[in-house]
XYZ file of C-alpha atoms in Angstrom:
160
model
C 14.711 -8.458 -22.121
C 15.439 -9.391 -18.504
C 13.832 -12.560 -17.163
C 12.529 -10.768 -14.136
C 10.294 -7.831 -14.840
C 10.059 -5.074 -12.316
C 7.315 -2.584 -12.931
C 6.614 -1.488 -9.370
C 8.769 -1.229 -6.264
C 7.546 -0.442 -2.767
C 9.628 1.258 -0.107
C 8.042 1.531 3.349
C 9.712 4.223 5.450
C 9.646 5.319 9.088
C 11.967 8.255 8.235
C 14.842 6.688 10.213
C 18.445 6.731 8.972
C 18.057 3.000 8.299
C 15.055 3.652 6.040
C 16.848 6.483 4.252
C 19.754 4.148 3.531
C 17.340 1.545 2.101
C 15.703 4.252 -0.039
C 18.953 4.580 -2.030
C 18.616 0.924 -3.025
C 14.943 1.369 -3.880
C 15.696 4.363 -6.116
C 18.596 2.557 -7.774
C 16.436 -0.491 -8.588
C 13.583 1.712 -9.819
C 16.003 3.573 -12.081
C 17.631 0.422 -13.498
C 14.344 -1.360 -14.164
C 12.413 1.800 -15.084
C 9.934 0.770 -12.420
C 7.526 3.008 -10.577
C 8.540 3.607 -6.967
C 5.875 3.709 -4.263
C 7.058 5.255 -1.015
C 4.832 4.431 1.934
C 4.637 5.804 5.451
C 2.241 4.144 7.881
C 0.889 6.158 10.776
C 0.158 3.786 13.610
C -3.447 4.120 14.716
C -4.004 4.975 18.337
C -6.170 2.123 19.600
C -7.120 0.369 22.805
C -9.849 0.698 25.391
C -8.069 3.459 27.275
C -8.407 5.747 24.254
C -11.942 4.723 23.458
C -13.667 7.772 24.944
C -11.045 10.083 23.470
C -11.293 8.776 19.932
C -14.245 10.930 18.951
C -12.997 14.081 20.621
C -11.676 16.855 18.385
C -8.175 17.050 19.954
C -7.248 13.508 18.890
C -8.735 13.888 15.421
C -6.846 17.160 15.146
C -3.652 15.456 16.311
C -4.011 12.728 13.661
C -4.555 15.406 11.008
C -1.402 17.212 12.141
C 0.612 13.973 12.203
C -0.616 13.219 8.676
C 0.361 16.703 7.448
C 3.842 16.325 8.955
C 4.243 12.855 7.453
C 3.232 14.203 4.030
C 5.885 16.936 4.256
C 8.507 14.430 5.441
C 7.645 12.092 2.534
C 7.932 14.916 -0.001
C 11.356 15.809 1.377
C 12.728 12.255 1.280
C 13.617 12.270 -2.398
C 16.301 14.651 -3.578
C 15.602 16.700 -6.732
C 18.012 14.374 -8.609
C 16.068 11.297 -7.456
C 12.801 12.902 -8.520
C 14.188 13.390 -12.036
C 15.382 9.796 -12.277
C 12.290 7.852 -11.212
C 8.531 7.896 -11.403
C 7.191 7.794 -7.886
C 4.051 7.980 -5.794
C 3.885 8.916 -2.126
C 1.466 6.998 0.098
C 0.270 7.604 3.628
C -1.779 4.922 5.357
C -3.038 4.491 8.893
C -2.761 1.180 10.696
C -0.218 -1.513 11.505
C 3.000 -0.830 9.535
C 3.778 -4.371 8.353
C 0.137 -5.054 7.459
C -0.323 -1.843 5.472
C 2.974 -2.515 3.680
C 1.850 -5.987 2.621
C -1.562 -4.607 1.556
C 0.024 -1.845 -0.526
C 2.362 -4.343 -2.202
C -0.659 -6.388 -3.265
C -2.722 -3.349 -4.254
C -0.055 -1.905 -6.564
C 1.132 -5.343 -7.740
C 4.652 -4.606 -6.573
C 7.474 -6.804 -7.806
C 9.819 -5.916 -4.954
C 9.705 -4.392 -1.487
C 12.852 -2.610 -0.301
C 12.885 -1.912 3.410
C 15.373 -0.995 6.073
C 15.873 -3.401 8.922
C 16.985 -2.210 12.312
C 18.830 -5.444 12.954
C 17.635 -5.867 16.510
C 19.012 -8.939 18.195
C 18.484 -10.777 21.442
C 15.369 -11.234 23.508
C 13.434 -8.219 22.262
C 13.884 -9.465 18.715
C 12.826 -12.991 19.653
C 9.643 -11.786 21.342
C 8.414 -9.183 18.896
C 10.354 -9.687 15.700
C 10.969 -6.654 13.534
C 8.596 -5.044 11.064
C 10.943 -6.092 8.257
C 10.810 -9.720 9.377
C 6.994 -9.752 9.346
C 7.001 -8.152 5.900
C 9.329 -10.907 4.647
C 6.986 -13.587 5.987
C 3.758 -12.126 4.599
C 4.745 -10.220 1.445
C 3.295 -11.217 -1.943
C 6.653 -10.485 -3.615
C 10.397 -10.670 -2.875
C 11.705 -8.430 -0.116
C 15.116 -6.815 0.031
C 15.934 -5.836 3.598
C 18.786 -3.394 3.913
C 20.738 -2.847 7.086
C 22.287 0.471 7.967
C 26.067 0.247 7.487
C 26.655 1.389 11.079
C 24.639 -1.509 12.503
C 27.302 -4.141 12.056
C 26.713 -7.621 13.363
C 28.934 -8.450 16.314
C 29.814 -12.108 16.718
C 28.752 -13.276 20.177
C 31.682 -13.854 22.508
C 32.312 -17.496 23.332
C 32.135 -18.306 27.033
């Protein structure tokens, strides 16, 4: 058999076009290797002192519940009926910091590969914050395939 075994593949999604493009790769790998595909959406927790008093109030809890319900629906609609026939999959919703929850899920499900979209941000913003994909690459327990959206082509900087 193949030298590299792939039993589990993780695809974190933020429902962007970039993520949806990366999903095609994730499904294709899962199909070829007959691996199980885990599709993860992380809802960023609302934190910070300014929210502290609000955290226990019903409106915020209700909001989180609604966000979670919407995310669940969005996750279920990501895969086409054809994709659902081709691969075994599990849909995951977590709350927290996206890159951290992605790395945790990869460890938890002993994933052999993470396939994520990268928004290909460049310049100062990128230097200061880095992208979620970049943090996943640095901290992941397994190889990471980061897929750029075809429309986000790299422009060579102009020489002065």
